[in-house]
PDB file of C-alpha atoms in Angstrom:
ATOM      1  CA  UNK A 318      92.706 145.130 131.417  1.00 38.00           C
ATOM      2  CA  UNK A 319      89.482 145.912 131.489  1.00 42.00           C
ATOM      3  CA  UNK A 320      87.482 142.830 129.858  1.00 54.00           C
ATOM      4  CA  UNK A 321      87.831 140.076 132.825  1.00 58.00           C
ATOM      5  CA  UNK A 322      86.990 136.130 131.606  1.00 59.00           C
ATOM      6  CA  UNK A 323      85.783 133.461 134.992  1.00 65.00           C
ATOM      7  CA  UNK A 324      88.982 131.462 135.711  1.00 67.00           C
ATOM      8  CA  UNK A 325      88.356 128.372 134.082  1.00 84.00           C
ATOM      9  CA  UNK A 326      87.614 129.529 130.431  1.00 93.00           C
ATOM     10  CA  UNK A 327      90.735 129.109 128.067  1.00 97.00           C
ATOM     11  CA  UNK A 328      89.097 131.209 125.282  1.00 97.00           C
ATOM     12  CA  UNK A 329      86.059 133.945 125.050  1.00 97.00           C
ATOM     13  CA  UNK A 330      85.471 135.454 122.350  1.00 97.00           C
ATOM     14  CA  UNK A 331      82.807 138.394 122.663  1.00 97.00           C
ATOM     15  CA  UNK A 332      80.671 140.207 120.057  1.00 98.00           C
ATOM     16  CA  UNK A 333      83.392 139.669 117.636  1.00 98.00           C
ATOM     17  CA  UNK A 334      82.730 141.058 114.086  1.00 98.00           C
ATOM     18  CA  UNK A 335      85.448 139.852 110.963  1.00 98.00           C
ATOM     19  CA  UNK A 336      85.284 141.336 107.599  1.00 97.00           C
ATOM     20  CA  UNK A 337      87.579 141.482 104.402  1.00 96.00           C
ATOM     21  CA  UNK A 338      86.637 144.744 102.622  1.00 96.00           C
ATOM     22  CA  UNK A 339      82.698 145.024 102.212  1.00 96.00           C
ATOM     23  CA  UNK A 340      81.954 141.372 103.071  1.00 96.00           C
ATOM     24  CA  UNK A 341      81.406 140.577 106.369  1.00 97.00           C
ATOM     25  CA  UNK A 342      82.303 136.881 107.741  1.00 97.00           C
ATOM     26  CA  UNK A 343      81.387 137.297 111.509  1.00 98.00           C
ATOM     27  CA  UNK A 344      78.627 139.046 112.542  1.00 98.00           C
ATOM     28  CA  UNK A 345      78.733 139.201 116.273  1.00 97.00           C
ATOM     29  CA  UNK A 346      80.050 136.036 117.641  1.00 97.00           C
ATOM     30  CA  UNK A 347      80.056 135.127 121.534  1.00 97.00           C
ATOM     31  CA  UNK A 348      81.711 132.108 121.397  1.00 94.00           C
ATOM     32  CA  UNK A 349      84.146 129.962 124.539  1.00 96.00           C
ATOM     33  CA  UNK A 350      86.344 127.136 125.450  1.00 97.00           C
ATOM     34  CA  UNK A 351      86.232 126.170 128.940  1.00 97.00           C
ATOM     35  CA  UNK A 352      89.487 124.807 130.298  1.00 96.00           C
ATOM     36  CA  UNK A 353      89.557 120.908 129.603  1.00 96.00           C
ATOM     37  CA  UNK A 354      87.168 121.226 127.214  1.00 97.00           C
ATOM     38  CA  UNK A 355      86.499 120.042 123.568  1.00 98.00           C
ATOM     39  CA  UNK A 356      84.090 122.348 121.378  1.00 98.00           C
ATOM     40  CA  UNK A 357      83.912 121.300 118.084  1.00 98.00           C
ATOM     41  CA  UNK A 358      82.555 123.895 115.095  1.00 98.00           C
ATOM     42  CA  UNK A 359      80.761 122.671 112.440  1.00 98.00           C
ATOM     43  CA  UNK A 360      78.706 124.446 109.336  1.00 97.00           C
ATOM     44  CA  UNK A 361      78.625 124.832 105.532  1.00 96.00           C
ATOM     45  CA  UNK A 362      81.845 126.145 103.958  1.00 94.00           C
ATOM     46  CA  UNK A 363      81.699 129.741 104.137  1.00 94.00           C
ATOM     47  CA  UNK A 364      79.884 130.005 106.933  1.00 97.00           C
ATOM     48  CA  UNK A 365      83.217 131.583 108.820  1.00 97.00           C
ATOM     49  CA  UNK A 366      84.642 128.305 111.214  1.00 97.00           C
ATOM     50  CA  UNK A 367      88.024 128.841 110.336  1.00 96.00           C
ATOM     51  CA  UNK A 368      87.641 132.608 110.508  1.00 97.00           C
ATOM     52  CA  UNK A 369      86.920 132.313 114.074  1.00 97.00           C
ATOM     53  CA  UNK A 370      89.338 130.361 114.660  1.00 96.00           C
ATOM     54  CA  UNK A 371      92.061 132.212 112.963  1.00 95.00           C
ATOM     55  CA  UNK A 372      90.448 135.308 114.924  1.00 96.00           C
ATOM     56  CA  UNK A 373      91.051 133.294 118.108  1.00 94.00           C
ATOM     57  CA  UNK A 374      94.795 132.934 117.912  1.00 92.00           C
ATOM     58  CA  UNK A 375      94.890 136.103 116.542  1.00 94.00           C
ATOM     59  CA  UNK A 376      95.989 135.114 112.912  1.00 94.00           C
ATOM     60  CA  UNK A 377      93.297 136.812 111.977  1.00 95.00           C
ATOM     61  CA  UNK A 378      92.825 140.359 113.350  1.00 95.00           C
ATOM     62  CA  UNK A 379      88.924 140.583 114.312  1.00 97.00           C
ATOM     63  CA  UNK A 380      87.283 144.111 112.838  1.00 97.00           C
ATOM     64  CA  UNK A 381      85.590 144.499 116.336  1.00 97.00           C
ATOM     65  CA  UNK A 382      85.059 142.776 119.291  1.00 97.00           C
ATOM     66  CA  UNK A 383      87.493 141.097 121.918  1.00 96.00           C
ATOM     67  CA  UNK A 384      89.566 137.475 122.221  1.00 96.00           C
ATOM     68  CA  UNK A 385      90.119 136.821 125.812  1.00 97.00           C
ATOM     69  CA  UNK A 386      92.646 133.594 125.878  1.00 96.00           C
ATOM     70  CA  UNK A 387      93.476 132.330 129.741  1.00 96.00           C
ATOM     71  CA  UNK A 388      92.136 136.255 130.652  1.00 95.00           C
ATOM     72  CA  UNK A 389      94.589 137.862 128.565  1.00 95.00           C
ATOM     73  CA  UNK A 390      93.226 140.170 125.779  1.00 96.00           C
ATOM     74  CA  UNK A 391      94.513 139.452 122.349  1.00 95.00           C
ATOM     75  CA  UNK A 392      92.684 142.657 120.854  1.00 94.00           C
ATOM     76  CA  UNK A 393      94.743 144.915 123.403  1.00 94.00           C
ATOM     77  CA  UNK A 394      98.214 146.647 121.605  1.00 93.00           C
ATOM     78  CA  UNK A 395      99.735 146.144 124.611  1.00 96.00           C
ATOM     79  CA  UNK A 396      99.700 142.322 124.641  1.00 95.00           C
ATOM     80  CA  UNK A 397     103.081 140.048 123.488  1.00 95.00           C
ATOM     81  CA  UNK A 398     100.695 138.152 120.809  1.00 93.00           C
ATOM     82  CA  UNK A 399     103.776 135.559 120.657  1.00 91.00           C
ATOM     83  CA  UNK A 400     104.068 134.992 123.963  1.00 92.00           C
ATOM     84  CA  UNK A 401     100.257 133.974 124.420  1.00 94.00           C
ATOM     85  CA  UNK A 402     100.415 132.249 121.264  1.00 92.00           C
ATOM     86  CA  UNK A 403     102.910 130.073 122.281  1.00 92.00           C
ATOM     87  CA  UNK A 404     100.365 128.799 124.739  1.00 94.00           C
ATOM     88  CA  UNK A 405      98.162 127.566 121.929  1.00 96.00           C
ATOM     89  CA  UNK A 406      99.123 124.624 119.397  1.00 96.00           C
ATOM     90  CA  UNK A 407      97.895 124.847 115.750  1.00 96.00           C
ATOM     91  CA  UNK A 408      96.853 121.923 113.537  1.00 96.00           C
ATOM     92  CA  UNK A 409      96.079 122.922 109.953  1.00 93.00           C
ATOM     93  CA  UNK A 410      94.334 121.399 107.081  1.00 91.00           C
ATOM     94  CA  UNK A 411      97.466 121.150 105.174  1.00 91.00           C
ATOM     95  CA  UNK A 412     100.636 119.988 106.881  1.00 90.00           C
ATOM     96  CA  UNK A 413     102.668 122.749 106.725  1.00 92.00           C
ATOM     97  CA  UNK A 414     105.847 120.329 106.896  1.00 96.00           C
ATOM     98  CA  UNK A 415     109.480 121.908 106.235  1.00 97.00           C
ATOM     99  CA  UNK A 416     109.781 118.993 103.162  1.00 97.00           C
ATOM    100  CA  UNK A 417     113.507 119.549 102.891  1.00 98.00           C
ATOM    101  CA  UNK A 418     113.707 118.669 107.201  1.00 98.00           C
ATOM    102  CA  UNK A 419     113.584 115.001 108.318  1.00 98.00           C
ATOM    103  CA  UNK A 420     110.428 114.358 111.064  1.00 98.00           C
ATOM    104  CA  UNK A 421     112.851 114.751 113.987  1.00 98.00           C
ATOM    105  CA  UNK A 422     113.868 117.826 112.709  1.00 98.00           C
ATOM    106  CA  UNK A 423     110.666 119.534 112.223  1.00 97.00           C
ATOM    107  CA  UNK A 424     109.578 118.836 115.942  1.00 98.00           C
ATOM    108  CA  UNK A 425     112.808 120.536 117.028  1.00 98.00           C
ATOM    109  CA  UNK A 426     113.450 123.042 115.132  1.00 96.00           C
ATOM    110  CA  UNK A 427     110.675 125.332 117.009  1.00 92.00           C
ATOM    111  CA  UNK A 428     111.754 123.992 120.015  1.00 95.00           C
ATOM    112  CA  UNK A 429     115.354 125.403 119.754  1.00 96.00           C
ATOM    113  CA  UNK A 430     114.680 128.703 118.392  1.00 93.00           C
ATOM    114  CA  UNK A 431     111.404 129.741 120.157  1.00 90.00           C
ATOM    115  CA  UNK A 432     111.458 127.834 123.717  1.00 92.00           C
ATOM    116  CA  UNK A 433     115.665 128.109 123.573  1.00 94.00           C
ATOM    117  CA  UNK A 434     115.685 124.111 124.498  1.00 96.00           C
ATOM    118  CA  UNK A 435     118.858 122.424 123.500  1.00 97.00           C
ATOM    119  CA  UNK A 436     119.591 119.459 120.527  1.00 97.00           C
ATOM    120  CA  UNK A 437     119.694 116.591 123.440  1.00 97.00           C
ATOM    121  CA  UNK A 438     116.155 117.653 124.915  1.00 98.00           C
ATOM    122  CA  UNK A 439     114.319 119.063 121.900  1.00 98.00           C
ATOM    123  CA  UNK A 440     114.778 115.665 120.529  1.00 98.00           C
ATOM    124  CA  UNK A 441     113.419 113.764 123.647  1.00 98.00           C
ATOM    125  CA  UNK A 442     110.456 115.802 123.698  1.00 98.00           C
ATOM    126  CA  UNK A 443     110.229 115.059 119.769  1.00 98.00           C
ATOM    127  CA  UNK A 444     110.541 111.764 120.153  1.00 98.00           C
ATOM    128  CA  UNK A 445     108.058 111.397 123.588  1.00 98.00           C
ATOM    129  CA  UNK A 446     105.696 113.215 121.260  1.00 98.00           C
ATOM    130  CA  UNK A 447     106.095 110.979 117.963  1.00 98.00           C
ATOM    131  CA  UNK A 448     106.010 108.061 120.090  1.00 97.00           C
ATOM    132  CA  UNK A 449     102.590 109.629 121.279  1.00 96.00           C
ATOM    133  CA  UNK A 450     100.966 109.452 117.991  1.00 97.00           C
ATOM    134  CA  UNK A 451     102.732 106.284 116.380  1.00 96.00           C
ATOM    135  CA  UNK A 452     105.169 107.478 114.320  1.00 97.00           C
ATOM    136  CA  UNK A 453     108.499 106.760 116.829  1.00 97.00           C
ATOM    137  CA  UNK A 454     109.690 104.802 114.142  1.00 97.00           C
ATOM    138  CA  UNK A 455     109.386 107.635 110.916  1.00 97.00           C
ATOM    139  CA  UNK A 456     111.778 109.938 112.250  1.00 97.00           C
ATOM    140  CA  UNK A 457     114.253 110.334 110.081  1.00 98.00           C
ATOM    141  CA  UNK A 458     111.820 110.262 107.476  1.00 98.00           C
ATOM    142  CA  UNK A 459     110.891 113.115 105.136  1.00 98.00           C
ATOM    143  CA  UNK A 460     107.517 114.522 104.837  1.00 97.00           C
ATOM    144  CA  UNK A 461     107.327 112.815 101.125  1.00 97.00           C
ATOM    145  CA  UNK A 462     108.210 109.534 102.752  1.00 98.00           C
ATOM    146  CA  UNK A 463     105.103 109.953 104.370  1.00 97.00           C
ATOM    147  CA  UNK A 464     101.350 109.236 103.630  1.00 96.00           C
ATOM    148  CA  UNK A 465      99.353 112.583 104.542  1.00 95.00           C
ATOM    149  CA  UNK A 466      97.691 110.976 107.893  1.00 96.00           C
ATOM    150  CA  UNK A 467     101.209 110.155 108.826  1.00 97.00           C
ATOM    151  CA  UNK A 468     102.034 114.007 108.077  1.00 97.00           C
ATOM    152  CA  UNK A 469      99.064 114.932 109.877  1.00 97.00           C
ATOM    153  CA  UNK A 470     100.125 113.172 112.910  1.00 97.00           C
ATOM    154  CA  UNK A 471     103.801 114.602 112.848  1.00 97.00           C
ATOM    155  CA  UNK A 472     102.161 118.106 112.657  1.00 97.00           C
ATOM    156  CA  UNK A 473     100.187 117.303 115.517  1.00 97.00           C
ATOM    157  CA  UNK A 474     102.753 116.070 117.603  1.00 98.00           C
ATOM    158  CA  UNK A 475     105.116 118.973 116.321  1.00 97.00           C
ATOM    159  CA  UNK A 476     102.298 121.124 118.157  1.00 97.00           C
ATOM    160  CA  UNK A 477     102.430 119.345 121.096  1.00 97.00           C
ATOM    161  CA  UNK A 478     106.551 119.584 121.624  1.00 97.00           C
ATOM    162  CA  UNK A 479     105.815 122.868 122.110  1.00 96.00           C
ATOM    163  CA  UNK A 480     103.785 121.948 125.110  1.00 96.00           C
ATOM    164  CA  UNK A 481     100.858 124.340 124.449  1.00 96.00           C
ATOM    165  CA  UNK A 482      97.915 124.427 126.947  1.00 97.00           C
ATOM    166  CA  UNK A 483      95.331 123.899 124.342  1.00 97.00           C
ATOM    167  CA  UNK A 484      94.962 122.549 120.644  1.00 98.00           C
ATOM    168  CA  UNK A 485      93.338 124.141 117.720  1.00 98.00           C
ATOM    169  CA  UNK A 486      92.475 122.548 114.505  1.00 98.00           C
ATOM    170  CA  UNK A 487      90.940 124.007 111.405  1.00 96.00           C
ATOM    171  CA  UNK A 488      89.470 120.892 109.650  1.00 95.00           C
ATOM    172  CA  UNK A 489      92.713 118.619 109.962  1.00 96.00           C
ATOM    173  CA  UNK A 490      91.064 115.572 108.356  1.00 96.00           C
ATOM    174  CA  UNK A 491      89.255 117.044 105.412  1.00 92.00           C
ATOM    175  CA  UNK A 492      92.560 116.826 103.055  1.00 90.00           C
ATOM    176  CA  UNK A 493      93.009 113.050 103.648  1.00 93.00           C
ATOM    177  CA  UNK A 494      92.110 110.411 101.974  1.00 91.00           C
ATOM    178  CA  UNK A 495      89.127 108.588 104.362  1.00 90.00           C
ATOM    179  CA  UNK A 496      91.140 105.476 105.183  1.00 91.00           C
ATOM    180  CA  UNK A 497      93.543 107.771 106.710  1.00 92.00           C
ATOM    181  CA  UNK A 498      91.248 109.985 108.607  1.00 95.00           C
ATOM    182  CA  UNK A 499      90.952 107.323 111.503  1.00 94.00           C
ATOM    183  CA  UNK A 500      94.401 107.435 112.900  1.00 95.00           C
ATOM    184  CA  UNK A 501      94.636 111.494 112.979  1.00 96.00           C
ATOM    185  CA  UNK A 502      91.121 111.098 115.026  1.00 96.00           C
ATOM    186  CA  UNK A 503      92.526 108.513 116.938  1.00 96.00           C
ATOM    187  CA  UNK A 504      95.454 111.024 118.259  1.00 97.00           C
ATOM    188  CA  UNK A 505      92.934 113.856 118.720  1.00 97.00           C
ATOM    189  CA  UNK A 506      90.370 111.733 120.915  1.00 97.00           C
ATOM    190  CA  UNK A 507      93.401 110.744 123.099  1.00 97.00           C
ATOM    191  CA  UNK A 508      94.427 114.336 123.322  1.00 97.00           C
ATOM    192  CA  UNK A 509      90.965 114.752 124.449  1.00 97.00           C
ATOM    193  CA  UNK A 510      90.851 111.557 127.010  1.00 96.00           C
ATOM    194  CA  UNK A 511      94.047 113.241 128.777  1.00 96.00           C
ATOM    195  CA  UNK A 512      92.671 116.609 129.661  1.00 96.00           C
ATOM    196  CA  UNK A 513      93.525 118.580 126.727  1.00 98.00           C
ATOM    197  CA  UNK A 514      91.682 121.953 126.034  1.00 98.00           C
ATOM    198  CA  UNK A 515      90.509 121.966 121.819  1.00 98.00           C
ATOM    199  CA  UNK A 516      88.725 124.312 119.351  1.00 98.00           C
ATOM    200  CA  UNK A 517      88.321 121.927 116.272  1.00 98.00           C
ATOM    201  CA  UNK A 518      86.825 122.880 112.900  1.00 97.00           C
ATOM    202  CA  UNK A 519      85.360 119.941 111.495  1.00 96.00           C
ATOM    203  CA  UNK A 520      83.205 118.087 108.916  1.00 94.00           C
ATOM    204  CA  UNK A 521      83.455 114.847 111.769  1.00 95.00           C
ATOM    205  CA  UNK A 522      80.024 114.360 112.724  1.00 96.00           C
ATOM    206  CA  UNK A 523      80.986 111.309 114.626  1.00 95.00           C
ATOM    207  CA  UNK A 524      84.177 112.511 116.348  1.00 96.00           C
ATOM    208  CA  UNK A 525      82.397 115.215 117.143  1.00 97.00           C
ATOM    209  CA  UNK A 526      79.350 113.329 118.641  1.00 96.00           C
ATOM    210  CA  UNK A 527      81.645 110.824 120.908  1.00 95.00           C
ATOM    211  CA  UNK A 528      84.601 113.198 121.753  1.00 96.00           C
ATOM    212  CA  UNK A 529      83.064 116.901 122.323  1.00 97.00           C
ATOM    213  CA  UNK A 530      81.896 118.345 124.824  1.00 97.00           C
ATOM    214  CA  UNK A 531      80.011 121.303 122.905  1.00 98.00           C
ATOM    215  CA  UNK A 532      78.688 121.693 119.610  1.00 98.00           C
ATOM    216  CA  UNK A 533      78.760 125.120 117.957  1.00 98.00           C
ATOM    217  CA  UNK A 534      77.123 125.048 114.520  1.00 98.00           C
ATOM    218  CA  UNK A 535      77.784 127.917 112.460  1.00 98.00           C
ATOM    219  CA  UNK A 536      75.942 129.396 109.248  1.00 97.00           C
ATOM    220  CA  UNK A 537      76.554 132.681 107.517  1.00 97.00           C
ATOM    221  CA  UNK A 538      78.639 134.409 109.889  1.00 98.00           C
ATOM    222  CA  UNK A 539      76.419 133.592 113.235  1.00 98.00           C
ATOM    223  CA  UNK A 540      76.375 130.596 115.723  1.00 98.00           C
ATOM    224  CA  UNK A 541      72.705 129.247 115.014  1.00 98.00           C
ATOM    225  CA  UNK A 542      72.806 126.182 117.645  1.00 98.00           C
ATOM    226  CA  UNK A 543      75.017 125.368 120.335  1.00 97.00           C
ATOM    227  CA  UNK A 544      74.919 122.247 123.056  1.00 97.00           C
ATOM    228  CA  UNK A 545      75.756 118.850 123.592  1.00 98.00           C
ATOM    229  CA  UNK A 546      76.893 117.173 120.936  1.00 98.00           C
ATOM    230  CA  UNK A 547      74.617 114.130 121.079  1.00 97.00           C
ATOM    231  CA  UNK A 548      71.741 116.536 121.583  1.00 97.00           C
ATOM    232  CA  UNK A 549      71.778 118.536 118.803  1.00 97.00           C
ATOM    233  CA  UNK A 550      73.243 115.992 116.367  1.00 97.00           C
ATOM    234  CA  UNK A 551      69.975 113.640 116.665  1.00 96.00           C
ATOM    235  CA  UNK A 552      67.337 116.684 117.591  1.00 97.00           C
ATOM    236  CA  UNK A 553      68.695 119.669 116.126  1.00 97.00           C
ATOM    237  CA  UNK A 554      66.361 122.532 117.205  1.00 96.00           C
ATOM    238  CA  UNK A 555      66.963 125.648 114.881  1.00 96.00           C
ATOM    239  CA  UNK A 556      65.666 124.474 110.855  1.00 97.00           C
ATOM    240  CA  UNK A 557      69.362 125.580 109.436  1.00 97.00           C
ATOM    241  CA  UNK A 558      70.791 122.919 111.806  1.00 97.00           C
ATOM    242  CA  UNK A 559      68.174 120.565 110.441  1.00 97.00           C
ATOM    243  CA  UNK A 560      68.462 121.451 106.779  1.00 96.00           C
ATOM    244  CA  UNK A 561      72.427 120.907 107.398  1.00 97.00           C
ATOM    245  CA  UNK A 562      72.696 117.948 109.165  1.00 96.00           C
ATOM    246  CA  UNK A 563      69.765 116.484 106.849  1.00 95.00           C
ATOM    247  CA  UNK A 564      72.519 116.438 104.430  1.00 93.00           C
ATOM    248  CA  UNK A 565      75.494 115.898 105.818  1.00 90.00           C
ATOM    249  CA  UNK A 566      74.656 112.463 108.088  1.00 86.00           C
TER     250      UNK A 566
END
């Protein structure tokens, strides 16, 4: 392959371009995710976050431009898109729970069919990852039993049974209520504390200021600002970061 990423990025993204019909969402985005790291993406609605990061995982196909995750190009024909997406765990901003499956069952049930696992250790993994984010006891709940930070965290921890090597999340708090918002943040910064790579969408100014490592902030199809978190949340430099962040803290 001809596009080569250093060792220890997990994503790279370069000169990527994203449009449905005449209107373009990305306009030339060099964007990556160092191994271990957490970059959180923040901007306006519309300004093409979750675009990126459906182009990143490839649920998106970009227009131009090339997605590079561990070195492997996703853009290329030639590449087994599920096998290097089974690499990569995806938190969205709804659930996407089977309702009719108990917990348990919805942690297994990829397990089984796309890592061939059997029953017996499918469900230890399941339950290892449940008991991760607090829910050991809900498992033979239903998703309706549930309050949507509890379904939240059973998502996540359905990503993590698959044992990915990195996390994405497109805005996973911004369909809760706010008292519920804590706990799902409380899983993610422990994800983070243990070593886990993340890409995560988000409207969490102060997640994002105490648990990433890089902030990207996004406006009309085009990183404006990029750095340390702290940095550019209390001294943004470009005025669209400013005008922004004048509003939303």
């Amino acid at each position: 392959m001809s596009a080569q990423a250093p060792a220890s990025r997990a994503i790279d993204v370069r000169d990527l371009h994203k449009s449905f019909g005449d209107h373009e969402v990305l306009k030339g985005i060099d964007f990556h995710v160092d191994t271990a790291e957490v970059v959180c993406v923040i901007g306006p609605s519309g300004s093409g976050k979750s675009t990126l990061l459906r182009c990143a995982n490839m649920l998106e196909r970009p227009t131009s431009g090339t997605v590079l995750v561990e070195g492997i190009d996703m853009t290329d024909p030639e590449t087994d898109l599920d096998e290097v997406r089974s690499r990569i765990g995806m938190v969205f901003q709804q659930f996407n729970l089977f309702p009719h499956l108990t917990v348990l069952r919805n942690l297994t049930l990829a397990q089984q069919r796309a890592k061939g696992r059997g029953r017996a250790e499918a469900e230890q993994c399941a339950r290892d990852n449940l008991d991760k984010v607090g829910l050991a006891d809900r498992e033979g709940a239903y998703p309706a039993q549930l309050s949507g930070g509890q379904q939240q965290r059973v998502a996540i921890a359905r990503a993590l049974s698959m044992e990915p090597d990195m996390m994405m999340f497109d805005e996973p708090t911004s369909a809760l209520d706010p008292e519920l918002v804590g706990d799902v943040l409380a899983v993610m910064r422990q994800l983070a504390n243990e070593g886990m790579t993340m890409m995560v969408v988000t409207h969490e100014m102060g997640f994002a200021r105490e648990v990433g490592d890089k902030l990207v902030f996004m406006d009309d199809g085009v990183i404006v600002e990029e750095g340390d978190p702290r940095a550019v949340l209390s001294n943004p430099q470009h005025e669209r970061t400013q005008a922004f962040l004048s509003k939303v803290l």
